[in-house]
Structure formats: structure tokens, C-alpha cells
Short mmCIF file of C-alpha atoms in Angstrom, two decimals:
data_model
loop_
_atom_site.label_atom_id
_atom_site.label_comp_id
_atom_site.label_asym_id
_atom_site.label_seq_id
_atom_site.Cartn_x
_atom_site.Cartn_y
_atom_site.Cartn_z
CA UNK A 1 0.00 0.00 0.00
CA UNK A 2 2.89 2.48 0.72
CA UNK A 3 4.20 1.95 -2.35
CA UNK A 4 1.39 2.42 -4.17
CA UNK A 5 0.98 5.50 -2.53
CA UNK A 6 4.67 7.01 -3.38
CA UNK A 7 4.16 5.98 -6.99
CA UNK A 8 1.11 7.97 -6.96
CA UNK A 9 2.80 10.86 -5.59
CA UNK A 10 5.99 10.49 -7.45
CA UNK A 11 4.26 10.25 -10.88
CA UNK A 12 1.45 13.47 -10.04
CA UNK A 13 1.84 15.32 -12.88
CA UNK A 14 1.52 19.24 -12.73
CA UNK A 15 -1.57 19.93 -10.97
CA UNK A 16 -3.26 23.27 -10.82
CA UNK A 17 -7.41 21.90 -10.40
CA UNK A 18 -8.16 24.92 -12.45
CA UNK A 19 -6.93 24.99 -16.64
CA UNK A 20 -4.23 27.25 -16.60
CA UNK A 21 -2.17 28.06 -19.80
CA UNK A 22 1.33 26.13 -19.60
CA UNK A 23 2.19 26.57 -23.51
CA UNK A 24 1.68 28.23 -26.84
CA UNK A 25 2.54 28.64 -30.19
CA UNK A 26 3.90 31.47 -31.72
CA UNK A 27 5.91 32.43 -27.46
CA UNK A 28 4.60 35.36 -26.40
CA UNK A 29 6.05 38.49 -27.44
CA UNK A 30 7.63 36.24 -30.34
CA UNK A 31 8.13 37.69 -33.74
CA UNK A 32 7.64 35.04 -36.35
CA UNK A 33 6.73 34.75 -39.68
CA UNK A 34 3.20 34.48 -40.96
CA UNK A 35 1.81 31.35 -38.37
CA UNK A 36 -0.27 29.18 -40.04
CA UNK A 37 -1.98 27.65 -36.81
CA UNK A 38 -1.62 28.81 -33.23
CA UNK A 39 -1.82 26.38 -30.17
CA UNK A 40 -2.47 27.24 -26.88
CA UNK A 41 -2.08 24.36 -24.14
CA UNK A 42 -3.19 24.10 -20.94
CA UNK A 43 -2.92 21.88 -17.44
CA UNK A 44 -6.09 19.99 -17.66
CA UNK A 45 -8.64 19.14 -20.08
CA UNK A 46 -10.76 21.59 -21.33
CA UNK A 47 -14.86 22.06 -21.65
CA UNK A 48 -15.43 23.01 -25.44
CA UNK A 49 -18.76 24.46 -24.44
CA UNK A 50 -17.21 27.57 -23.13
CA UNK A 51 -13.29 27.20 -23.97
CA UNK A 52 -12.43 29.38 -26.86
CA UNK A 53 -9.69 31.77 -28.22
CA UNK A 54 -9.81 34.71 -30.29
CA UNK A 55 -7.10 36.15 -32.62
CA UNK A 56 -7.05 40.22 -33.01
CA UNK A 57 -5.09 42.80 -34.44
CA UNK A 58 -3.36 46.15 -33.30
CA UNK A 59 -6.52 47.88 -33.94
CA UNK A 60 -8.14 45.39 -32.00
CA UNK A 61 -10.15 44.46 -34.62
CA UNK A 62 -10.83 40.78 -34.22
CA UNK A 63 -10.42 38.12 -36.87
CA UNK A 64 -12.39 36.07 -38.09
CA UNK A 65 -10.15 32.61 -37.76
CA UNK A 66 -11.15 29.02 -38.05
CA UNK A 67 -10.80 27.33 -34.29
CA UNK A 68 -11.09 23.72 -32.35
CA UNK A 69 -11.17 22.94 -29.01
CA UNK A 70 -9.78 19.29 -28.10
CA UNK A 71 -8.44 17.89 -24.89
CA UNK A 72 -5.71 20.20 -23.18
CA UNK A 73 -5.72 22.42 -26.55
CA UNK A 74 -6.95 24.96 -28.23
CA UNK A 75 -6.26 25.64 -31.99
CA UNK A 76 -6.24 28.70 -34.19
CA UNK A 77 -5.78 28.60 -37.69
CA UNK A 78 -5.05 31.90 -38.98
CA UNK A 79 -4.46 32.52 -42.95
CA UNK A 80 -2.46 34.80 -44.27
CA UNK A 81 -1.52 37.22 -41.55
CA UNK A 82 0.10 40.45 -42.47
CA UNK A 83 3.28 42.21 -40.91
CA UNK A 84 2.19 43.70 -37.44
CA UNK A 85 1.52 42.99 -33.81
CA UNK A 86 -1.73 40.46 -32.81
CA UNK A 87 -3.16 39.71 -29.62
CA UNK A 88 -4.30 36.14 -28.63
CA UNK A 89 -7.31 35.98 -25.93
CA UNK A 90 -8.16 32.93 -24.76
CA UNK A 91 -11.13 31.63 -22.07
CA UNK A 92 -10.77 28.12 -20.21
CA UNK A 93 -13.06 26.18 -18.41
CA UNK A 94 -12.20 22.99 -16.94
CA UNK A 95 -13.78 19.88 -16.09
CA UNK A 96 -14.21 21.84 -12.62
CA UNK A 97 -16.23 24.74 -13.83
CA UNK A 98 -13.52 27.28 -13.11
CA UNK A 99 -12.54 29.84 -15.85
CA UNK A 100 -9.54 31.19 -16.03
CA UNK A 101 -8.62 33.85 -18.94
CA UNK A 102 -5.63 35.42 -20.54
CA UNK A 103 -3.62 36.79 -23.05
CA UNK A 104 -0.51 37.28 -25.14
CA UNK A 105 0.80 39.31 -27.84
CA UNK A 106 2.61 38.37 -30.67
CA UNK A 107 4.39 39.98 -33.54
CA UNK A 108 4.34 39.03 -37.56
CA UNK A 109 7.58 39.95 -39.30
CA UNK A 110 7.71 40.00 -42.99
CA UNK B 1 -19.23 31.70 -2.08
CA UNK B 2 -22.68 30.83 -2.97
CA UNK B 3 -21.59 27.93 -5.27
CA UNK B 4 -19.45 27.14 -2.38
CA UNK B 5 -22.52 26.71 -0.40
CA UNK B 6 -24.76 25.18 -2.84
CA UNK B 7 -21.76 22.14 -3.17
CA UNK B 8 -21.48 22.17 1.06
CA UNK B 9 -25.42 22.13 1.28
CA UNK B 10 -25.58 19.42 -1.56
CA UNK B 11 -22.63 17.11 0.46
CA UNK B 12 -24.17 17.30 3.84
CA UNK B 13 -27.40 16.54 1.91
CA UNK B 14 -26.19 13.17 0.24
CA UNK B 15 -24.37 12.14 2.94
CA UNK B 16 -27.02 12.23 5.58
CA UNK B 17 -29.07 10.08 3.27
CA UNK B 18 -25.96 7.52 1.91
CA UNK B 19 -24.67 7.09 5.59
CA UNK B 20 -28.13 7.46 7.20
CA UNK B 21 -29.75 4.53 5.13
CA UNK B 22 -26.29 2.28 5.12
CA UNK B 23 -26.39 2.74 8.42
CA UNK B 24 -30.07 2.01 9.32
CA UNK B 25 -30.08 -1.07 6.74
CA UNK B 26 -26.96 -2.48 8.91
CA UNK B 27 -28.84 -2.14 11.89
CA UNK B 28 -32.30 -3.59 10.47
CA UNK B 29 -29.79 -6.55 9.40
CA UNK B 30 -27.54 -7.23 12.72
CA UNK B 31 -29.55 -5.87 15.23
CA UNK B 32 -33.34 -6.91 14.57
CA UNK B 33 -33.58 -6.38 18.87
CA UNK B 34 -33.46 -2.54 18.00
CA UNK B 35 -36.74 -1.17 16.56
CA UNK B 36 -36.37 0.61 13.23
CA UNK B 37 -36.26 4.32 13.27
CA UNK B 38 -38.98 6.36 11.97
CA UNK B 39 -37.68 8.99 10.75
CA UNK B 40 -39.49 9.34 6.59
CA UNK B 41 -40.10 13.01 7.66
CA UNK B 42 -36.13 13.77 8.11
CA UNK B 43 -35.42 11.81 5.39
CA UNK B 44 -37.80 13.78 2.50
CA UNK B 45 -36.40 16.78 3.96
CA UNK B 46 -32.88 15.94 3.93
CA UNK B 47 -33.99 14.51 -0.19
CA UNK B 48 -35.58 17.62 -1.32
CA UNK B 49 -32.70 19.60 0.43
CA UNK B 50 -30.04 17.69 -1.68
CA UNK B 51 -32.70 18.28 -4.98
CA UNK B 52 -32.53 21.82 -4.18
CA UNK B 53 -28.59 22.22 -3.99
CA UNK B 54 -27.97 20.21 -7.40
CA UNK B 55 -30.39 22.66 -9.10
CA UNK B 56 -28.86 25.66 -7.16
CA UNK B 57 -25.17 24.07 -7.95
CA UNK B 58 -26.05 23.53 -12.08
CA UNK B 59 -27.23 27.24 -12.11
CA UNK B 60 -24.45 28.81 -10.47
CA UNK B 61 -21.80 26.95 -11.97
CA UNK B 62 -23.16 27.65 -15.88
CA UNK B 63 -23.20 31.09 -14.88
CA UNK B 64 -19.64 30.84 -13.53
CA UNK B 65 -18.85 28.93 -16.72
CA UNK B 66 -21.03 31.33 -19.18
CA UNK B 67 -20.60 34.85 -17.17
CA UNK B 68 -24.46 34.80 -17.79
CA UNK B 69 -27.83 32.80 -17.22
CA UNK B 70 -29.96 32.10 -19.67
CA UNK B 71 -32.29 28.94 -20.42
CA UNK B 72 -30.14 28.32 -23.23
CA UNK B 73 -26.51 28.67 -21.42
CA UNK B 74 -28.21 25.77 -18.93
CA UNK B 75 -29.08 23.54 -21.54
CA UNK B 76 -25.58 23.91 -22.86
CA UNK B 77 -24.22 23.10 -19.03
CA UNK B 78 -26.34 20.04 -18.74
CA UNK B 79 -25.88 18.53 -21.89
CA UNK B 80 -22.26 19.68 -23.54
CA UNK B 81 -20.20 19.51 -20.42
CA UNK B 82 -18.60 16.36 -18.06
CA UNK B 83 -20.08 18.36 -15.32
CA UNK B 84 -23.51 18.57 -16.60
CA UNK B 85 -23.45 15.26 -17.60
CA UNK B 86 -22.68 13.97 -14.39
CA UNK B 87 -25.28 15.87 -13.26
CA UNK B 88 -27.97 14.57 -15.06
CA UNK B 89 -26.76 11.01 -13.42
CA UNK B 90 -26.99 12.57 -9.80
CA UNK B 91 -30.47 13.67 -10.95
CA UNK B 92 -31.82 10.76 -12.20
CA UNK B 93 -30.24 8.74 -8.75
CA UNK B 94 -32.01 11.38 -6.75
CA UNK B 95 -35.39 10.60 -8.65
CA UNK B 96 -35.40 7.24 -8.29
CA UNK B 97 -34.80 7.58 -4.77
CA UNK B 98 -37.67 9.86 -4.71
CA UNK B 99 -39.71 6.65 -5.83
CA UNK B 100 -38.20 4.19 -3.71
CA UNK B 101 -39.06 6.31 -0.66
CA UNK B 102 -42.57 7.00 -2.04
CA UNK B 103 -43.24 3.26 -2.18
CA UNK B 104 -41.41 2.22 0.33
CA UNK B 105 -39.56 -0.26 -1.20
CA UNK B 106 -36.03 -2.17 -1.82
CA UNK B 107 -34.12 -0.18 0.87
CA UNK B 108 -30.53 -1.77 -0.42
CA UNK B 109 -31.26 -0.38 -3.57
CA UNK B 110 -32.27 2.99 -2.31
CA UNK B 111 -28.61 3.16 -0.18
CA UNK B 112 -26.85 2.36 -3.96
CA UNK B 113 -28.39 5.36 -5.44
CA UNK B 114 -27.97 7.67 -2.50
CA UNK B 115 -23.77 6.79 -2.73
CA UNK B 116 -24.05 7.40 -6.31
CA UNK B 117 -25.46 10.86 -5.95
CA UNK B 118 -23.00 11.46 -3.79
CA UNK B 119 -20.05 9.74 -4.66
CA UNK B 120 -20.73 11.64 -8.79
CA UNK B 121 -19.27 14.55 -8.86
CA UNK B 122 -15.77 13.22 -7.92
CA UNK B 123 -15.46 13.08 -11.47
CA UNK B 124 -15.24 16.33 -11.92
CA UNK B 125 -13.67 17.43 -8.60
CA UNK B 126 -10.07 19.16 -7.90
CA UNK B 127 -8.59 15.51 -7.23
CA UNK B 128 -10.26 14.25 -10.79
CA UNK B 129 -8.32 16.94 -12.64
CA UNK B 130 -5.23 16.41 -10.77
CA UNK B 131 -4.92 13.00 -11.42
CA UNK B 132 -1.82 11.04 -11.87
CA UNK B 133 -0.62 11.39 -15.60
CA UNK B 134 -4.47 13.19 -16.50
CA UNK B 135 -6.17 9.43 -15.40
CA UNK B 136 -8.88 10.89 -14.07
CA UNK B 137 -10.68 7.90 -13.44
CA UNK B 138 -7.60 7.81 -10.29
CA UNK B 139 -8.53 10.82 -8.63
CA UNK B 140 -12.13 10.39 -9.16
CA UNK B 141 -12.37 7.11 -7.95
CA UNK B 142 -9.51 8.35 -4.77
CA UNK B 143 -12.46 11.34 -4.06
CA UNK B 144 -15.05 9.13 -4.52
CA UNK B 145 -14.51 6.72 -1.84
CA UNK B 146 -13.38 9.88 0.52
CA UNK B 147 -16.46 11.27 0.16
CA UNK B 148 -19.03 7.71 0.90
CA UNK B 149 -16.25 6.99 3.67
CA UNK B 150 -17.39 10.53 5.34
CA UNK B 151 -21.13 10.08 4.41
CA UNK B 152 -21.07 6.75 6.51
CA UNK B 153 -19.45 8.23 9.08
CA UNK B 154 -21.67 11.51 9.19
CA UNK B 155 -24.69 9.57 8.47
CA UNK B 156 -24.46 7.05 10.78
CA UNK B 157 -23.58 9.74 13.70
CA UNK B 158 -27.19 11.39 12.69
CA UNK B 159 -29.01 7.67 13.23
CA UNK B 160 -27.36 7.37 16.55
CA UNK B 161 -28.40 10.85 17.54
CA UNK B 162 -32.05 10.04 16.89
CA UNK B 163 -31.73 6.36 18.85
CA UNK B 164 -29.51 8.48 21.50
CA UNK B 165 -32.88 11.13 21.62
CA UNK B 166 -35.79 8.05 21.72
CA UNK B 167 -33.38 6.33 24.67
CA UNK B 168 -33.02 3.28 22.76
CA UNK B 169 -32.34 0.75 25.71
CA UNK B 170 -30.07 -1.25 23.58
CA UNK B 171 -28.09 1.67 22.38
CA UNK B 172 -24.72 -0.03 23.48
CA UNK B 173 -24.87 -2.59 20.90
CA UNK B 174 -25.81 0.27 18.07
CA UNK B 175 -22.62 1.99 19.30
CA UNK B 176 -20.65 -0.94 18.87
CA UNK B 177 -21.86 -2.27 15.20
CA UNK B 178 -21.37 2.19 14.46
CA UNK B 179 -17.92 1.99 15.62
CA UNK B 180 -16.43 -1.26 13.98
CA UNK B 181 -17.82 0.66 10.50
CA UNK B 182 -16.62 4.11 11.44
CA UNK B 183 -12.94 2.92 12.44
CA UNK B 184 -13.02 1.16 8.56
CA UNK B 185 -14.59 4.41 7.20
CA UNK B 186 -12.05 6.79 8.96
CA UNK B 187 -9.20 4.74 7.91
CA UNK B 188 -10.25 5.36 4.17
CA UNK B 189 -11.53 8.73 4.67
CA UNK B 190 -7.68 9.83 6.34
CA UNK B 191 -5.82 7.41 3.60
CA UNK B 192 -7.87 9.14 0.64
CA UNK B 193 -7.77 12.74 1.75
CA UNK B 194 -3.49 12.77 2.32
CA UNK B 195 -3.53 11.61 -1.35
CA UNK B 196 -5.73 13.77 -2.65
CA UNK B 197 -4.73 16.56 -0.49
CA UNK B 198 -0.55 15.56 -1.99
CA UNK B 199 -2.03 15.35 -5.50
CA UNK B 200 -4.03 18.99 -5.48
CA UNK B 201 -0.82 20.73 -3.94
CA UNK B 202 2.13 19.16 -5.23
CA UNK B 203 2.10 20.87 -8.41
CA UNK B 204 4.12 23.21 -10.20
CA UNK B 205 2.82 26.64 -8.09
CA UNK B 206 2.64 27.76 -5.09
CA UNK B 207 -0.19 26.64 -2.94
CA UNK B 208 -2.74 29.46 -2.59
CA UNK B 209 -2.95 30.85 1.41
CA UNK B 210 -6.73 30.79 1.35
CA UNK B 211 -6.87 27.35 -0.21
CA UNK B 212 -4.43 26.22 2.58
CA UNK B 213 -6.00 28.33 5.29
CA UNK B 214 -9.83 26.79 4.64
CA UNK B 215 -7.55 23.36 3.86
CA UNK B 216 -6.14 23.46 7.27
CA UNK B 217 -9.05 24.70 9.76
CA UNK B 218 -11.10 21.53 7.88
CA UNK B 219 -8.07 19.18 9.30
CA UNK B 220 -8.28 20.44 12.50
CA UNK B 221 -11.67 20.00 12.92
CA UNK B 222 -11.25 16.61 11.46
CA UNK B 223 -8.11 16.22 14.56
CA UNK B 224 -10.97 16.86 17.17
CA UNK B 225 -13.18 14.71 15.64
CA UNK B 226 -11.05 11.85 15.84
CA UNK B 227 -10.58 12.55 19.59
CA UNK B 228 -13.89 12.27 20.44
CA UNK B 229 -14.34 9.18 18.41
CA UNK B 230 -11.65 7.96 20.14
CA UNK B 231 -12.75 9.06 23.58
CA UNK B 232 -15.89 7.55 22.59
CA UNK B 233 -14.83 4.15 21.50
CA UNK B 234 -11.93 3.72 24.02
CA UNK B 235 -12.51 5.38 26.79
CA UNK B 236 -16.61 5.56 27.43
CA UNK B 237 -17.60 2.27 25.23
CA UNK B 238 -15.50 -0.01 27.78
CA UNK B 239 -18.01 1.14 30.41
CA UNK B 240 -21.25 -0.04 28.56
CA UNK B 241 -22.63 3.57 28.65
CA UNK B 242 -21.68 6.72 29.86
CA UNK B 243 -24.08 10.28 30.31
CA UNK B 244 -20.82 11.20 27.80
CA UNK B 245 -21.14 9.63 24.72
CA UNK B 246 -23.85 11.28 23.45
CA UNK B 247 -23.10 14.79 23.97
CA UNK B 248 -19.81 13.89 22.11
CA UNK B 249 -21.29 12.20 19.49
CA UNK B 250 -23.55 15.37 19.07
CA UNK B 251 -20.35 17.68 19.30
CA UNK B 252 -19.17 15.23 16.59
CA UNK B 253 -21.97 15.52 14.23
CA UNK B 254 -22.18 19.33 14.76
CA UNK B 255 -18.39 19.00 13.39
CA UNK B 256 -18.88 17.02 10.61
CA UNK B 257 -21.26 19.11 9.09
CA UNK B 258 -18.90 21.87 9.36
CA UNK B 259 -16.49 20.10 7.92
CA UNK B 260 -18.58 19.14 4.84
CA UNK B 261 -19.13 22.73 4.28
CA UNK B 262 -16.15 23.84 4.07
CA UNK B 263 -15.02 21.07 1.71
CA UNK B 264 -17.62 22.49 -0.44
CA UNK B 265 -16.13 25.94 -0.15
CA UNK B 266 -12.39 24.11 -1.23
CA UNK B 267 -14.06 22.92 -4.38
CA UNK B 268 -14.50 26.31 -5.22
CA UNK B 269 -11.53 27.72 -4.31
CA UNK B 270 -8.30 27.70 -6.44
CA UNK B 271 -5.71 25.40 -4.75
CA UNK B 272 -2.07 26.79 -6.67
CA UNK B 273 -1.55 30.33 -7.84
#
């Protein structure tokens, strides 16, 4: 039994009990080319009901960009983006019911 | 703090009604000398309460979820989400407990679906989502048995209180057959919570001071619970009966309850920053 319960413990991965963001595609504050999909993905599976992302521009204008909603993830699939600074904000809600919400800037170089 | 409620309400609810009717059906089973409680009046109460809550706990957590509440955003919650789902499931266990009491029948059947309308929404509690490697199933099934391990012990507590009040003459035995299930439920209810307690908190993060705070009055409550129980069963129990026992198993009811409550207010609360 006590080593059942150290091998529990010892193979816990990161746990937060609410969906926080751990990783994402284009880095924040990243200057890339023009991405062709951006990722965003978090601790802990995700409710697609109310999980989403939105991509916008400088003006703050947002895009309209295809998106999906799968596990831990959340895709973007932006076409064509031009030279400039976007912003990427994104809504989580866990299995929990907690939301937690964010988000990052990035930069398109030509 | 209101959904915090709504889950503490819900818990102390279900529990009353799992451990209650284990309980009972244990005693109706090894001790036919004791006359079965009558206590249907408690028991719709207690049922209707714990109908209430899961209705108050759906609404409040699709607005959470949604920012708004609308008939539509609830449909969405009870149909497109785990925790709706699962909801649904504690409904329908809550119904047909509704009909079981109505016609009095199949009492075993009636304590299965009163530890699955409690023991549900594990699945999508903190220790669920923390799992092991994302195995959910672990921590749900870990949180699961935690929380029927407390409902017997709570529950059971509340059917000695009413034989304690009616001056059951054979209450000695009652305590005894209580005790040899509360000493198995305690050991599970202590094993689960360290896990999932080491499972929530040893993450990447910091552990959040409210999370702890709330995290550690609810231990030592549970600390002076287990010294009455143990008063009770190793100090008072040797002398057949003592005026004691039942004004510390009241203290230790009163307890509980607090304790459930504030496990429903650590649901709600965010355990690493």
C-alpha cells in the first residue's frame, strides 16, 4: 500500500485543479513569420462548451479565424496574416467549472 | 461563495441520506432487537434539500462557466459539459430515490443510489483533474470513496443521535456495530484525503494561502473529531454507557457538518496560484 501511494505521488503530474495556460505557439512576445496555426495548451482538459480563443489585431479588430477545441488544446488557424503585432485571448473552463482567462501578444515579421 | 454553499449544502445533503440509510439497513440486518427508526419526515427533507442544492449548484456553476444565465446557457451546461453530464446522473439517482421512498420499497437499492449521488461529482472534482498522468478515473475514484467513507461516518452519527434522543435501551450494541464501520470508514476517509490533499498541492505553483488556510481549519476539525471518536470508542464504550457519549457524538456531528461545508467551499476555491 505504501508503495502504491509514493508511486502515486511520485508520478502526479503538474496539478493546478483549475486549466491554466502552460504553452503556446507562436511564445509570447515572439516575432515570427506568418503562423499558419496557433496552439495554446493548458494543465487539464478543457470544456469546449465555453473554452475558446480569439485572434485580433493592433486595432483590435478581431479576426475572423477558423478554431477547435480538443483535450488540453486549443487551436487557431489563422491565414495569411500580415506584418504587425496580434493579440491572442483565450477563455478556459475545466472539467471543474472554473474559468480562467488570458492573453498574449505576438508579432508578424515579414 | 454561494456555489461554495450550494456544493457544502448538496454534500451534507447526500451524505445524511448515503450514511443514514447504510447505516439504518446495517442495523435492520444485525440488530433486529433494536426497533427501526422512523424517521421518513427527516429523510424527505434531507432529499428535497439535496434536490434543491444540485439545481442551485447547475445554475451557479453555468453562470460561472457562461458569465451569464440564460435557459439556453443551462441547456448547454447540462448537456455539452462532463459536469452537466454527471449531473444529469446525480439527478436521475435522486429521482429514483424519490420513488423508492414514495413506495417504500427495496431499501438496499435505495442506499446504492444515494452513494451514487453522492459519490458523482468526484469526477469532476479538484482531485479528478489532478490525477496522476491526466487518469482521471484515479482521482475520481480516490475522491469518490473519501467522500461515501465521510457520508457513513456523518450519516451514521445522525441515526445514533435520533436512537440516543428516543433512549433506545439497547443503544450499546448500536454503538458498537457504528464503531467497527466508522474505524473502517475513517481509515479510508484519512488514507484518501493525504492523497488527494498531496495530489491537489504538489504541483508546479505555489499553494494558494486561502486554499491552505480553509484546507487546514477543515483538518483540524477533522483532529478533534477523531478525539472524540476515540474518547468515545476507548474510553466511554469499555463502560457499557456513559451520560458522555452522546453529547460527544452530538459535538461530533455538529463538526462534521462543518467540515462538509467547508469542503464544499475548497471545491470552489483555487488550490495553486
Amino acid at each position: 500500500m505504501k508503495k502504491f501511494v509514493l508511486l502515486l505521488l511520485l508520478t502526479s503530474s503538474p496539478a493546478f485543479a483549475h486549466a491554466k495556460l502552460v504553452g503556446y505557439d507562436p511564445a509570447a512576445n515572439a516575432s515570427v513569420k506568418s503562423p499558419t496555426m496557433i496552439k495554446l495548451k493548458f494543465s487539464e482538459s478543457l470544456e469546449p462548451a465555453f473554452s475558446t480563443a480569439s485572434l485580433s489585431d493592433s486595432a483590435g479588430k478581431i479576426l475572423p479565424v477558423p478554431k477547435s477545441v480538443g483535450g488540453a488544446t486549443i487551436t487557431l488557424l489563422p491565414i495569411g496574416l500580415k506584418p504587425g503585432a496580434y493579440h491572442v485571448n483565450w477563455q478556459a473552463v475545466g472539467h471543474d467549472t472554473h474559468k480562467l482567462s488570458g492573453s498574449f501578444v505576438f508579432k508578424v515579421i515579414p | 461563495m454561494i456555489l461554495g454553499a450550494a456544493r457544502g449544502v448538496y454534500y451534507v445533503a447526500t451524505m445524511l441520506l448515503f450514511g443514514g440509510s447504510a447505516f439504518e439497513t446495517l442495523l435492520r440486518a444485525k440488530l433486529p432487537v433494536i426497533t427501526p427508526l422512523r424517521w421518513q419526515s427527516l429523510r424527505w427533507a434531507v432529499l428535497i434539500l439535496a434536490l434543491l442544492a444540485a439545481l442551485a449548484w447547475l445554475g451557479l456553476a453555468a453562470r460561472q462557466m457562461a458569465d451569464r444565465l440564460d435557459g439556453q446557457i443551462l441547456a448547454r451546461t447540462a448537456t455539452d459539459t462532463l459536469f452537466g453530464q454527471i449531473f444529469l446522473l446525480r439527478l436521475v439517482s435522486l429521482l429514483g430515490l424519490t420513488l423508492l421512498m414514495t413506495f417504500r420499497r427495496c431499501r438496499k437499492l435505495a442506499v446504492a443510489l444515494a452513494a451514487l449521488a453522492l459519490a458523482l461529482p468526484a469526477a469532476t472534482s479538484h482531485a479528478a483533474q489532478a490525477s496522476p498522468a491526466g487518469f482521471i478515473a484515479i482521482g475520481a475514484t480516490l475522491d469518490g470513496v473519501h467522500l461515501l467513507a465521510c457520508g457513513f461516518w456523518i450519516g451514521g452519527l445522525a441515526v445514533l443521535a435520533m436512537l440516543f434522543r428516543r433512549k433506545e435501551p439497547n443503544i450499546h450494541l448500536a454503538l458498537s456495530l457504528f464503531s467497527d464501520g466508522a474505524i473502517v470508514a475513517v481509515m479510508l476517509l484519512v488514507m484518501t484525503g493525504l492523497i488527494n490533499a498531496a495530489s491537489i498541492l504538489l504541483g508546479h505553483g505555489t499553494p494558494a494561502p486561502l486554499y491552505l488556510g480553509v484546507l487546514g481549519t477543515k483538518l483540524a476539525l477533522v483532529a478533534v473529531m477523531l478525539g472524540l471518536a476515540a474518547i468515545n470508542r476507548f474510553r466511554l464504550m469499555p463502560r457499557a454507557y456513559d451520560s458522555m457519549i452522546p453529547r460527544n457524538a452530538a459535538l461530533e456531528l455538529g463538526l462534521g457538518l462543518t467540515v462538509v461545508m467547508l469542503a464544499g467551499a475548497l471545491g470552489h476555491l483555487q488550490p495553486v496560484l
